[in-house]
Tab-separated table of C-alpha atoms and ligand atoms in Angstrom:
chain	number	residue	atom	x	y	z
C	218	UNK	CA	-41.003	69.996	59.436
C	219	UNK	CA	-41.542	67.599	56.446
C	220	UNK	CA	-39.712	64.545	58.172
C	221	UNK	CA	-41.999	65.060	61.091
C	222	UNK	CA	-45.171	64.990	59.091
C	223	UNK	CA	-48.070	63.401	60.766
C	224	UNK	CA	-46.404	63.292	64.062
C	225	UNK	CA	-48.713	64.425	66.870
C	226	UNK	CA	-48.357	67.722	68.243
C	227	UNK	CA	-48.565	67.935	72.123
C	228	UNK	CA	-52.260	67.445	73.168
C	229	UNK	CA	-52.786	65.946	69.617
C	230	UNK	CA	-54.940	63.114	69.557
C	231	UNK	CA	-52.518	59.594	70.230
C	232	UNK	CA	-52.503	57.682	66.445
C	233	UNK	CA	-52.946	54.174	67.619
C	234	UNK	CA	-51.492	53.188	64.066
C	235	UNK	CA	-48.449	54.333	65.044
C	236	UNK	CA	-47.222	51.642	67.582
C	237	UNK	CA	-47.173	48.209	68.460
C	238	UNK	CA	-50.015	46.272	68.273
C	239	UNK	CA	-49.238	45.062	71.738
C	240	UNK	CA	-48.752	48.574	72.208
C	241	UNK	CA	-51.726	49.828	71.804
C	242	UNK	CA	-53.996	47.284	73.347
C	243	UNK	CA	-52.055	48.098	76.774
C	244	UNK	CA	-52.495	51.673	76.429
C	245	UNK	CA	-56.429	50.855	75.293
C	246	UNK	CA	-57.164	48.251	78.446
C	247	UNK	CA	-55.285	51.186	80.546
C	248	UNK	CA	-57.585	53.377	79.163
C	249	UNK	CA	-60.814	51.647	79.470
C	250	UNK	CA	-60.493	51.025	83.044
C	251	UNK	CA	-59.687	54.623	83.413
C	252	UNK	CA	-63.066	55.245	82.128
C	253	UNK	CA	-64.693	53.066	84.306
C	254	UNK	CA	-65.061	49.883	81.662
C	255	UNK	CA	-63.188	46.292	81.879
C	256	UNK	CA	-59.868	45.535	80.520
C	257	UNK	CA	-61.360	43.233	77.889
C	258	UNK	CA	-62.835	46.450	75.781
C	259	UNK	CA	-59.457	47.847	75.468
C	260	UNK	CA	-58.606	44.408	73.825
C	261	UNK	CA	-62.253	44.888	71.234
C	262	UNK	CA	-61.221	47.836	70.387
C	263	UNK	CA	-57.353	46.930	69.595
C	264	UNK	CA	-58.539	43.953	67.527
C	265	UNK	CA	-60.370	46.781	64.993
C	266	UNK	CA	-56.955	48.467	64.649
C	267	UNK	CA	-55.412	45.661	62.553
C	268	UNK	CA	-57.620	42.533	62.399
C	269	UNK	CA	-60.602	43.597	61.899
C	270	UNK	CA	-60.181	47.069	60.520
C	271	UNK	CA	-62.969	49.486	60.995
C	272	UNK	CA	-62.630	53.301	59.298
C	273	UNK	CA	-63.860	55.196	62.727
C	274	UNK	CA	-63.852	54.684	65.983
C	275	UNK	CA	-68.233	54.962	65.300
C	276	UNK	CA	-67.885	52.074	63.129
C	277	UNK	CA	-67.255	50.023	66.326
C	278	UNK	CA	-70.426	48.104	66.801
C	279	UNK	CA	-68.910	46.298	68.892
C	280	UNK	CA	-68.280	49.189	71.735
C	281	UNK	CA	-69.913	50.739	73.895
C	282	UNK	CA	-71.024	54.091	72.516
C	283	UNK	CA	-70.108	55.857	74.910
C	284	UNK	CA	-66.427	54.570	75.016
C	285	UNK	CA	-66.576	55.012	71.201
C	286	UNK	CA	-66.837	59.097	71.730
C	287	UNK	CA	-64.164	59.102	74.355
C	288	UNK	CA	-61.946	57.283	72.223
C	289	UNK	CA	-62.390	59.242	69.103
C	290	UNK	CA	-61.900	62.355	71.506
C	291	UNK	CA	-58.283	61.031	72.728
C	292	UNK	CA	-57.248	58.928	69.405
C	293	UNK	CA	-56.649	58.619	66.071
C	294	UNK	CA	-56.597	55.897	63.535
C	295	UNK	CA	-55.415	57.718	60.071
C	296	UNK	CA	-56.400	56.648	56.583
C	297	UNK	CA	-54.639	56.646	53.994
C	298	UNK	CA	-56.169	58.283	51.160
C	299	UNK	CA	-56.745	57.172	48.219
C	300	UNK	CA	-55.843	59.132	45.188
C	301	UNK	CA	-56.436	57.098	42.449
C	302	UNK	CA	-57.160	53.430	41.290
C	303	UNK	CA	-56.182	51.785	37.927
C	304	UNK	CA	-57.128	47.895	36.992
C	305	UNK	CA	-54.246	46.171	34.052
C	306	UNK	CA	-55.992	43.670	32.289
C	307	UNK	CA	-54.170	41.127	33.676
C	308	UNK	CA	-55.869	41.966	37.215
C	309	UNK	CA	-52.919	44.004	38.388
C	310	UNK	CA	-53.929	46.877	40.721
C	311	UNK	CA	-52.359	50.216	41.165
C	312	UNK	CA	-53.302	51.761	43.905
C	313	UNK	CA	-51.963	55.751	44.779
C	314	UNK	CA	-52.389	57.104	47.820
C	315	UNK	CA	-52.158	60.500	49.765
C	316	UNK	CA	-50.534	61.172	53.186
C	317	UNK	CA	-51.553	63.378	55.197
C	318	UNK	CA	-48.922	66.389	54.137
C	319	UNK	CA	-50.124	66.052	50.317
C	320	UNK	CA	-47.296	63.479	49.740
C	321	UNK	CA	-48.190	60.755	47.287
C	322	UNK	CA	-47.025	57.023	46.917
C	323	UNK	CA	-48.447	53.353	44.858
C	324	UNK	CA	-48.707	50.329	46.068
C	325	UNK	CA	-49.693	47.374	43.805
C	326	UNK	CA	-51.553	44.646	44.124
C	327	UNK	CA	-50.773	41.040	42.193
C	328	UNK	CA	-52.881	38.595	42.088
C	329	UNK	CA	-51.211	35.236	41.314
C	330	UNK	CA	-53.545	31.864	41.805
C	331	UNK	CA	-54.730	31.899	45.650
C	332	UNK	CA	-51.899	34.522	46.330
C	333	UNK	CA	-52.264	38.265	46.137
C	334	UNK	CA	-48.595	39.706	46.391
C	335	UNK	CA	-48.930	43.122	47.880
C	336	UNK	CA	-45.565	45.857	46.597
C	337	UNK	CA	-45.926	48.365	49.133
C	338	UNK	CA	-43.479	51.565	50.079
C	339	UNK	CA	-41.319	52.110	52.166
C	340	UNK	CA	-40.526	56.403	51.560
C	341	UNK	CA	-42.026	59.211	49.215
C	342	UNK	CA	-39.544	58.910	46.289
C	343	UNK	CA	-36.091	57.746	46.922
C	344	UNK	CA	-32.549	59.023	46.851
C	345	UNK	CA	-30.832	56.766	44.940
C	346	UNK	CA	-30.935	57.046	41.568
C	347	UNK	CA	-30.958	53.847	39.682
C	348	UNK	CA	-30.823	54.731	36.158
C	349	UNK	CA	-33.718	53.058	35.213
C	350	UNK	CA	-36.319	53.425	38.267
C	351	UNK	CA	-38.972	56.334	37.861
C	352	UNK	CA	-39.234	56.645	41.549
C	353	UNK	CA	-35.328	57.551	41.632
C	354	UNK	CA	-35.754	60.021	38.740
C	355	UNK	CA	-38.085	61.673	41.438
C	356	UNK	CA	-35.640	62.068	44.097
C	357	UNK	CA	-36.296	61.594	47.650
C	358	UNK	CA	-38.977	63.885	50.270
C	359	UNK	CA	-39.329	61.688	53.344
C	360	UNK	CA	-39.200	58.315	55.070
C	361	UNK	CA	-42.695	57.111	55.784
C	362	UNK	CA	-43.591	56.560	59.564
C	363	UNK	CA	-44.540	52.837	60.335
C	364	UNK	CA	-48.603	53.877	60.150
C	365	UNK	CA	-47.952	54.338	57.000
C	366	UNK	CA	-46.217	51.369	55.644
C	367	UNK	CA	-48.428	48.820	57.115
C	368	UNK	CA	-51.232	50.850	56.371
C	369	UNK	CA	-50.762	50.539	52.960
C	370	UNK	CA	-52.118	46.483	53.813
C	371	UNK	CA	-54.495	47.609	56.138
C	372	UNK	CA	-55.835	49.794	53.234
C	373	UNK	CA	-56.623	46.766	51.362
C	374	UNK	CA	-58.808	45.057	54.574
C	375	UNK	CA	-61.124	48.420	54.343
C	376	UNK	CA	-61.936	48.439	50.186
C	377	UNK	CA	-65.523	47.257	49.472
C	378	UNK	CA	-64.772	44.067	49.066
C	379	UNK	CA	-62.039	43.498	51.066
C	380	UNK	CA	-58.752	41.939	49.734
C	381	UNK	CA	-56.786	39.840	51.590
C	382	UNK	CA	-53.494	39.926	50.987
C	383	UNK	CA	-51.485	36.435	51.276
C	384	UNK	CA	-47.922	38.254	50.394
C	385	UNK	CA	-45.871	41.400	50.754
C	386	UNK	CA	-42.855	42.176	49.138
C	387	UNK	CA	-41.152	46.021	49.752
C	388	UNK	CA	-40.693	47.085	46.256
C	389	UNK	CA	-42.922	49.850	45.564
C	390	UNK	CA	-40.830	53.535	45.982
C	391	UNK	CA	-37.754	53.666	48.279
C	392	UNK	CA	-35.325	51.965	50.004
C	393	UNK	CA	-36.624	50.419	53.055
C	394	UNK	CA	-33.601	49.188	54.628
C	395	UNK	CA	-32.610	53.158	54.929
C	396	UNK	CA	-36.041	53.291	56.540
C	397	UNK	CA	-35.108	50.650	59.105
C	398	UNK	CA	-36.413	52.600	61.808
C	399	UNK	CA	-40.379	52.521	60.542
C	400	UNK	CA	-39.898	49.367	58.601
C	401	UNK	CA	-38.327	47.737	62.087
C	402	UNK	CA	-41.440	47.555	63.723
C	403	UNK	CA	-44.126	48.101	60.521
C	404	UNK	CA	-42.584	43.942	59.833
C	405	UNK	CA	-43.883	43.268	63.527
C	406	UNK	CA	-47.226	44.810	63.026
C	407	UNK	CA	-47.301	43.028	59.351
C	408	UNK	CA	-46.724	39.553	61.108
C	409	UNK	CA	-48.054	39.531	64.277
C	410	UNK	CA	-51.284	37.256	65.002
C	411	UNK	CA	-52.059	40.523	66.791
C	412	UNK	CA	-51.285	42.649	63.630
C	413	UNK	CA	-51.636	41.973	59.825
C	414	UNK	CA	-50.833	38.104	60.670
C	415	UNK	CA	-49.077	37.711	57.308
C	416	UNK	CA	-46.264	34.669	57.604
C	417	UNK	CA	-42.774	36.003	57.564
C	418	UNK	CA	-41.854	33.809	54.875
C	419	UNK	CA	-44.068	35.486	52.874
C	420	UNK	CA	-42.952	38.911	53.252
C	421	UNK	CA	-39.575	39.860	51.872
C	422	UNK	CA	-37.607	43.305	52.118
C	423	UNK	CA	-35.812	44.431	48.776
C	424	UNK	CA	-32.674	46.409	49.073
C	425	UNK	CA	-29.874	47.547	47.099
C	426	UNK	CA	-27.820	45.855	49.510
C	427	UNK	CA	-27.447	48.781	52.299
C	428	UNK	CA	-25.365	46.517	54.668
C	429	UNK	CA	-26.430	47.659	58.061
C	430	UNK	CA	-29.922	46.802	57.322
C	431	UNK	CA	-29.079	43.547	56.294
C	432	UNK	CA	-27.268	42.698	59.321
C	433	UNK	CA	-30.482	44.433	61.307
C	434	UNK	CA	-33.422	42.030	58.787
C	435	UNK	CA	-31.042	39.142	60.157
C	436	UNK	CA	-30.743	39.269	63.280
C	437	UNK	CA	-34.519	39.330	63.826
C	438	UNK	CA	-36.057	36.499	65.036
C	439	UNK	CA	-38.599	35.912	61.937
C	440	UNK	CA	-37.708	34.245	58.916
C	441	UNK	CA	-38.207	37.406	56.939
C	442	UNK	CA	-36.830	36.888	52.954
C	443	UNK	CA	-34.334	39.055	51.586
C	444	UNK	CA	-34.197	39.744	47.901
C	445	UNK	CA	-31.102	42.091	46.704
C	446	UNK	CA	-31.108	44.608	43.908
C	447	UNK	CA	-27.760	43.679	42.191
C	448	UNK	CA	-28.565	44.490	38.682
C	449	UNK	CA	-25.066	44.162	37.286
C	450	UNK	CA	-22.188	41.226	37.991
C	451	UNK	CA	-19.268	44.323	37.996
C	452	UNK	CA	-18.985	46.699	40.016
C	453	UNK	CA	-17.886	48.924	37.208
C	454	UNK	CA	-21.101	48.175	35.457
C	455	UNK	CA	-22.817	48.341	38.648
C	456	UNK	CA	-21.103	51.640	39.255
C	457	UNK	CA	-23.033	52.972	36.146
C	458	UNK	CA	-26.687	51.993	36.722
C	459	UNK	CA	-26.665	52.416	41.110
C	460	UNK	CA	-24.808	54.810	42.304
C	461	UNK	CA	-25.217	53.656	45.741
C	462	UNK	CA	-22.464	51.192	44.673
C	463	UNK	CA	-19.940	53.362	45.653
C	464	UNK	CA	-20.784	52.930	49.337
C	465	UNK	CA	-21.793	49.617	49.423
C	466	UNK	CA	-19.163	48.017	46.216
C	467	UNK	CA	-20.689	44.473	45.055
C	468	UNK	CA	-18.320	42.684	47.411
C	469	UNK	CA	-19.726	44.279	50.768
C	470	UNK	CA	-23.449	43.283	49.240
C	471	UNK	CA	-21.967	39.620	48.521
C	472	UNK	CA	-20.463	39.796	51.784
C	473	UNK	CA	-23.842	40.506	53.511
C	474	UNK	CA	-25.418	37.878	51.326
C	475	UNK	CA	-23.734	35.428	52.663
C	476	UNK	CA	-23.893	36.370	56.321
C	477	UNK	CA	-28.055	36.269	56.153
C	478	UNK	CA	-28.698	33.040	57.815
C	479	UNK	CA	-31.499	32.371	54.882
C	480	UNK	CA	-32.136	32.340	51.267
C	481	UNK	CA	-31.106	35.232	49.583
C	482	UNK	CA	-32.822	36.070	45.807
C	483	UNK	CA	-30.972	38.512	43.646
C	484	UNK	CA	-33.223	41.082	41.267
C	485	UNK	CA	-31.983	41.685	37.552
C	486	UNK	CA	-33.534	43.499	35.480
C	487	UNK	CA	-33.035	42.908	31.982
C	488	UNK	CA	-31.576	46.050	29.840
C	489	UNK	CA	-31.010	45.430	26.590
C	490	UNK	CA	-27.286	44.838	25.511
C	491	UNK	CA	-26.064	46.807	28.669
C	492	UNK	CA	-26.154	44.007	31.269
C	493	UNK	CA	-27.141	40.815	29.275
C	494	UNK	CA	-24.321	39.166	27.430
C	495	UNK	CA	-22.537	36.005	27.632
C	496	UNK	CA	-19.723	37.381	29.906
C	497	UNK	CA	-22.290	39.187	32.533
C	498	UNK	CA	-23.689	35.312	32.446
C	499	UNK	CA	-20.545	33.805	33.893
C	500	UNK	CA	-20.623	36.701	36.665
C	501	UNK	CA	-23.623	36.570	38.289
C	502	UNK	CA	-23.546	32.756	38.171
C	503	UNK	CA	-20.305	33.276	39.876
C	504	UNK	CA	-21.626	35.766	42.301
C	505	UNK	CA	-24.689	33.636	42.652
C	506	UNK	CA	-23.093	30.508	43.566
C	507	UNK	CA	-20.853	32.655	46.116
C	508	UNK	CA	-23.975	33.152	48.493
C	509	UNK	CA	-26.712	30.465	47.227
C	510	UNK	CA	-28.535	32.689	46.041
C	511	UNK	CA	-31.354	32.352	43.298
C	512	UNK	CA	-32.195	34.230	40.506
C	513	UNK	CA	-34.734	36.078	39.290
C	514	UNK	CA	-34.756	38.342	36.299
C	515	UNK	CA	-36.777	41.099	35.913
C	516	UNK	CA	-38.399	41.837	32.518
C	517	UNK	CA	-37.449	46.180	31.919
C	518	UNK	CA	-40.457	47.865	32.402
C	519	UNK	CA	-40.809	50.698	29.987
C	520	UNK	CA	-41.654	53.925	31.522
C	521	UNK	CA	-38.952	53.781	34.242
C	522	UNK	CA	-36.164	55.928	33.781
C	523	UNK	CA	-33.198	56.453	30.865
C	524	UNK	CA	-32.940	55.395	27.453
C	525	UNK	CA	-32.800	51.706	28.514
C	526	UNK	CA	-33.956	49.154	25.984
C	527	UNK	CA	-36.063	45.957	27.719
C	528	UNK	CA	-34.292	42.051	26.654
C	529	UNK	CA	-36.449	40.347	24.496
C	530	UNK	CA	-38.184	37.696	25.916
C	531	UNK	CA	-36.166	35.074	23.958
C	532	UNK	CA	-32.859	36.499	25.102
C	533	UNK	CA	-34.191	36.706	28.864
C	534	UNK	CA	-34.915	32.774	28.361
C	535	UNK	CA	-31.032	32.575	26.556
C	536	UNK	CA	-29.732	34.292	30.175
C	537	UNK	CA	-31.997	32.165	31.770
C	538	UNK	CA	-30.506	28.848	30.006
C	539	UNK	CA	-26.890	30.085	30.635
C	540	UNK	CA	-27.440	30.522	34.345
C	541	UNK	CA	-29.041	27.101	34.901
C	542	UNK	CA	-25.902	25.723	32.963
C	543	UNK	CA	-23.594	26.722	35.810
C	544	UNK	CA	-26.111	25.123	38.354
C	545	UNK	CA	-28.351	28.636	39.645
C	546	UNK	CA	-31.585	27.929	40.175
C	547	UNK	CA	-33.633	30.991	38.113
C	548	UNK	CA	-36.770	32.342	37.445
C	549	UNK	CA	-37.868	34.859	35.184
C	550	UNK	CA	-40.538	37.437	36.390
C	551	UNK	CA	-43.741	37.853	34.696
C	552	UNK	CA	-44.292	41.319	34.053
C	553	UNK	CA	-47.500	42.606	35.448
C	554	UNK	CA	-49.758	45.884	35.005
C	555	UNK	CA	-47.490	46.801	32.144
C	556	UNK	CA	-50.573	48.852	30.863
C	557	UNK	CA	-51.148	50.776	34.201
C	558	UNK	CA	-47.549	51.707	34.065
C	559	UNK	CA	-47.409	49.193	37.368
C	560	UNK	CA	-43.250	49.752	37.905
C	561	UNK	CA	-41.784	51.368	40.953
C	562	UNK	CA	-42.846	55.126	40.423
C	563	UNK	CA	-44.370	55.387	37.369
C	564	UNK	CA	-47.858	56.379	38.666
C	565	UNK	CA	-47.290	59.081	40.470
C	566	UNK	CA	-44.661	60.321	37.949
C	567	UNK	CA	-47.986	59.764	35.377
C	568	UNK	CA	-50.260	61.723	38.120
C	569	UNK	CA	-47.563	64.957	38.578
C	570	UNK	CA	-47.527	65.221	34.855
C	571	UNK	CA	-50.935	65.129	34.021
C	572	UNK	CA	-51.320	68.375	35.300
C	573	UNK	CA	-54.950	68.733	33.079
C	574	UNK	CA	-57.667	66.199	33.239
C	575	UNK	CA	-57.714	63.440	29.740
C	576	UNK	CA	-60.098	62.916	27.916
C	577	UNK	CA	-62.285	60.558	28.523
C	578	UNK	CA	-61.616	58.061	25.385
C	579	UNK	CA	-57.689	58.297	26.776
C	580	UNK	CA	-58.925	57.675	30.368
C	581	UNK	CA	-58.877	53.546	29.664
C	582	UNK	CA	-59.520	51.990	32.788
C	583	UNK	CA	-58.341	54.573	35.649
C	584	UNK	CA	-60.506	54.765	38.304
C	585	UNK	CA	-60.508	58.395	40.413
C	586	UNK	CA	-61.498	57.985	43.956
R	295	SAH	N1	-35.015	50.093	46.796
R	295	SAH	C1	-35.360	48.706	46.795
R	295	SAH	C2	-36.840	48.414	46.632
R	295	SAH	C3	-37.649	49.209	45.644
R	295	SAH	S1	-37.428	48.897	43.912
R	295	SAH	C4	-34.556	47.977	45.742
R	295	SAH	O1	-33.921	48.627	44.922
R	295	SAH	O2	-34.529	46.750	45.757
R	295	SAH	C5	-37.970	47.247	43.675
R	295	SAH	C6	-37.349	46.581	42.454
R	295	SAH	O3	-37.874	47.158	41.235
R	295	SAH	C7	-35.846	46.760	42.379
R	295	SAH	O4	-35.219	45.539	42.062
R	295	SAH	C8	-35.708	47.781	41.276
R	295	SAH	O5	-34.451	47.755	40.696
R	295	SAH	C9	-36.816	47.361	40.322
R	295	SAH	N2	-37.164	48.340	39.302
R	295	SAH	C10	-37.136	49.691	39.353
R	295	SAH	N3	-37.491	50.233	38.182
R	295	SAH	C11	-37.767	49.203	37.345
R	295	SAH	C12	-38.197	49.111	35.985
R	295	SAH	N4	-38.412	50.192	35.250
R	295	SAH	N5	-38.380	47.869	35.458
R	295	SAH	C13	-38.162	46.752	36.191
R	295	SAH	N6	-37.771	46.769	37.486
R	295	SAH	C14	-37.562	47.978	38.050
């Protein structure tokens, strides 16, 4: 069954990806004294799970080999793998992976100063359909399990060299917040000292605004960001570009806005003379002021989906100025990768239609692993 995929059958070996990292380290000290060895090996080994990520349970130099064997015999610690690997000039990197049933999805990697913003998945396509988003155009297979979410990061830890990502944000393909229960604890394992260890200010959960998820992100404990899809300032508008609007109408999403004990950002993205005039100004200001929420508009990237035509970069600024008029703080997103084709989707979209190989002189930059 595809939404079971990489679930272990009984007597399967136990994925130690797929728990908590406190979890797993009471299951491994459990296990190590079953086998004769002290607590504290359990804790070696559950420290090259997340921190310290090794790609076998071999690779633990650390270990006893003869622990090692018994735990590769009871456990596994799946890869992701990876598909393909394209560099933007700008240092953007697209990374695609493949699960283990043949499903593919991207995660991108933006490096910004000392940061390096990591856009990671949440499912394999998506179901809803924004007008513009290649990943929509797609449709939706599954919901990714947690292993496979915050394996995405721990992905990154195993390259030769490493990165080290400083920020996460959940805007690669699908809708995490109707993923809640993998993206639940995949946050814990992301922040946890005992996990990823990435600050929960710097990780922040996009969403269309699916309410119960909202209510779910805030009443955790962490000060997890939020940053809402709204696109439009009507819902008639709205209507037209998301059809998840219809079950969760701009006032619900305004509603939950302002409900999230923290600072909410809203996404726009920028089409051309459908959602960027004068009037749509007033609204989102409006909307914006409602639930203090800033700003940022999103550049169109082309390759999405539909006939959409990107703002020019002058008239972004002109949107920009009109915003800041009626006091909303705003900032206009760089786009990045825009020669890898680095927008939710669009390289796996690239990847099913290339059916037969390019030539080399089209090949650019891409990188097959
Ligand atoms: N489902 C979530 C997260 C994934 S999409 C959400 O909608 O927020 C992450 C962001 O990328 C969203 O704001 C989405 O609208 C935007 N996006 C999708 N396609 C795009 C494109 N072609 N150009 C610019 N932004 C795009």
């Amino acid at each position: 069954m595809k939404q079971n995929a990489g679930q272990e059958a009984p007597g399967a070996k136990k994925n130690l990806l797929n728990m908590l990292p406190s979890e797993s380290e009471e299951l491994l000290r459990a296990f190590a004294v079953g086998h004769g060895e002290k607590p504290f090996r359990g804790s070696q080994v559950a420290r090259h799970l997340w921190q310290s990520p090794v790609d076998s349970f071999a690779a633990m130099s650390d270990v006893p080999v003869a622990l090692r064997n018994l735990l590769d015999a009871h456990f596994s610690m799946p890869r992701l793998t990876l598909a393909m690997r394209q560099t933007s000039n700008d240092g953007t990197e697209k990374f695609l992976f493949r699960l283990e049933d043949g499903e593919f999805i991207e995660t991108v990697a933006i490096p910004e100063g000392s940061r390096l913003t990591l856009c990671i998945s949440s499912q394999a396509g998506c179901a809803l359909q924004c007008a513009f988003c290649a990943t929509g155009a797609m449709g939706f297979t599954r919901n990714l399990q947690m292993f496979e979410i915050a394996g995405q990061v721990r992905e990154m830890r195993l390259l030769s060299p490493p990165k080290q990502v400083t920020n996460i944000v959940f805007m690669g393909m699908g809708e995490p917040l109707m993923n809640w229960k993998a993206v639940d604890p995949a946050l814990t394992v992301l922040n946890s000292p005992a996990g990823l260890g990435i600050g929960a200010r710097h990780i922040t959960v996009s969403t269309v605004g699916v309410l119960p998820g909202i209510v779910a992100l805030g009443e955790r404990a962490e000060q997890f960001r939020l940053a809402i899809s709204i696109h439009a300032p009507s819902d008639e508008l709205r209507q037209s570009l998301m059809p998840i609007n219809t079950k969760y109408p701009l006032a619900s999403v305004i509603e939950a806005a302002k409900v999230f004990d923290r600072r909410v950002t809203f996404e726009y993205v920028m089409l051309g003379g459908v959602n960027d005039g004068a009037e749509q100004a007033v609204q989102l200001a409006e909307l914006a002021r409602e639930c203090k929420a800033f700003v940022n508009l999103i550049p169109l990237h082309p390759g999405g989906a539909g006939n959409f035509t990107p703002s020019s970069p002058e008239h972004i600024q002109w949107f920009a100025r009109r915003l800041r008029a009626q006091g909303i703080e705003v900032a206009v997103r760089k786009s990045r990768g825009m020669d890898i084709a680095a927008a939710c989707g669009q390289l796996r979209v690239e990847r099913q239609r290339r059916r037969t190989p390019v030539a080399a002189e089209q090949d650019g930059n891409i990188q097959v692993a």
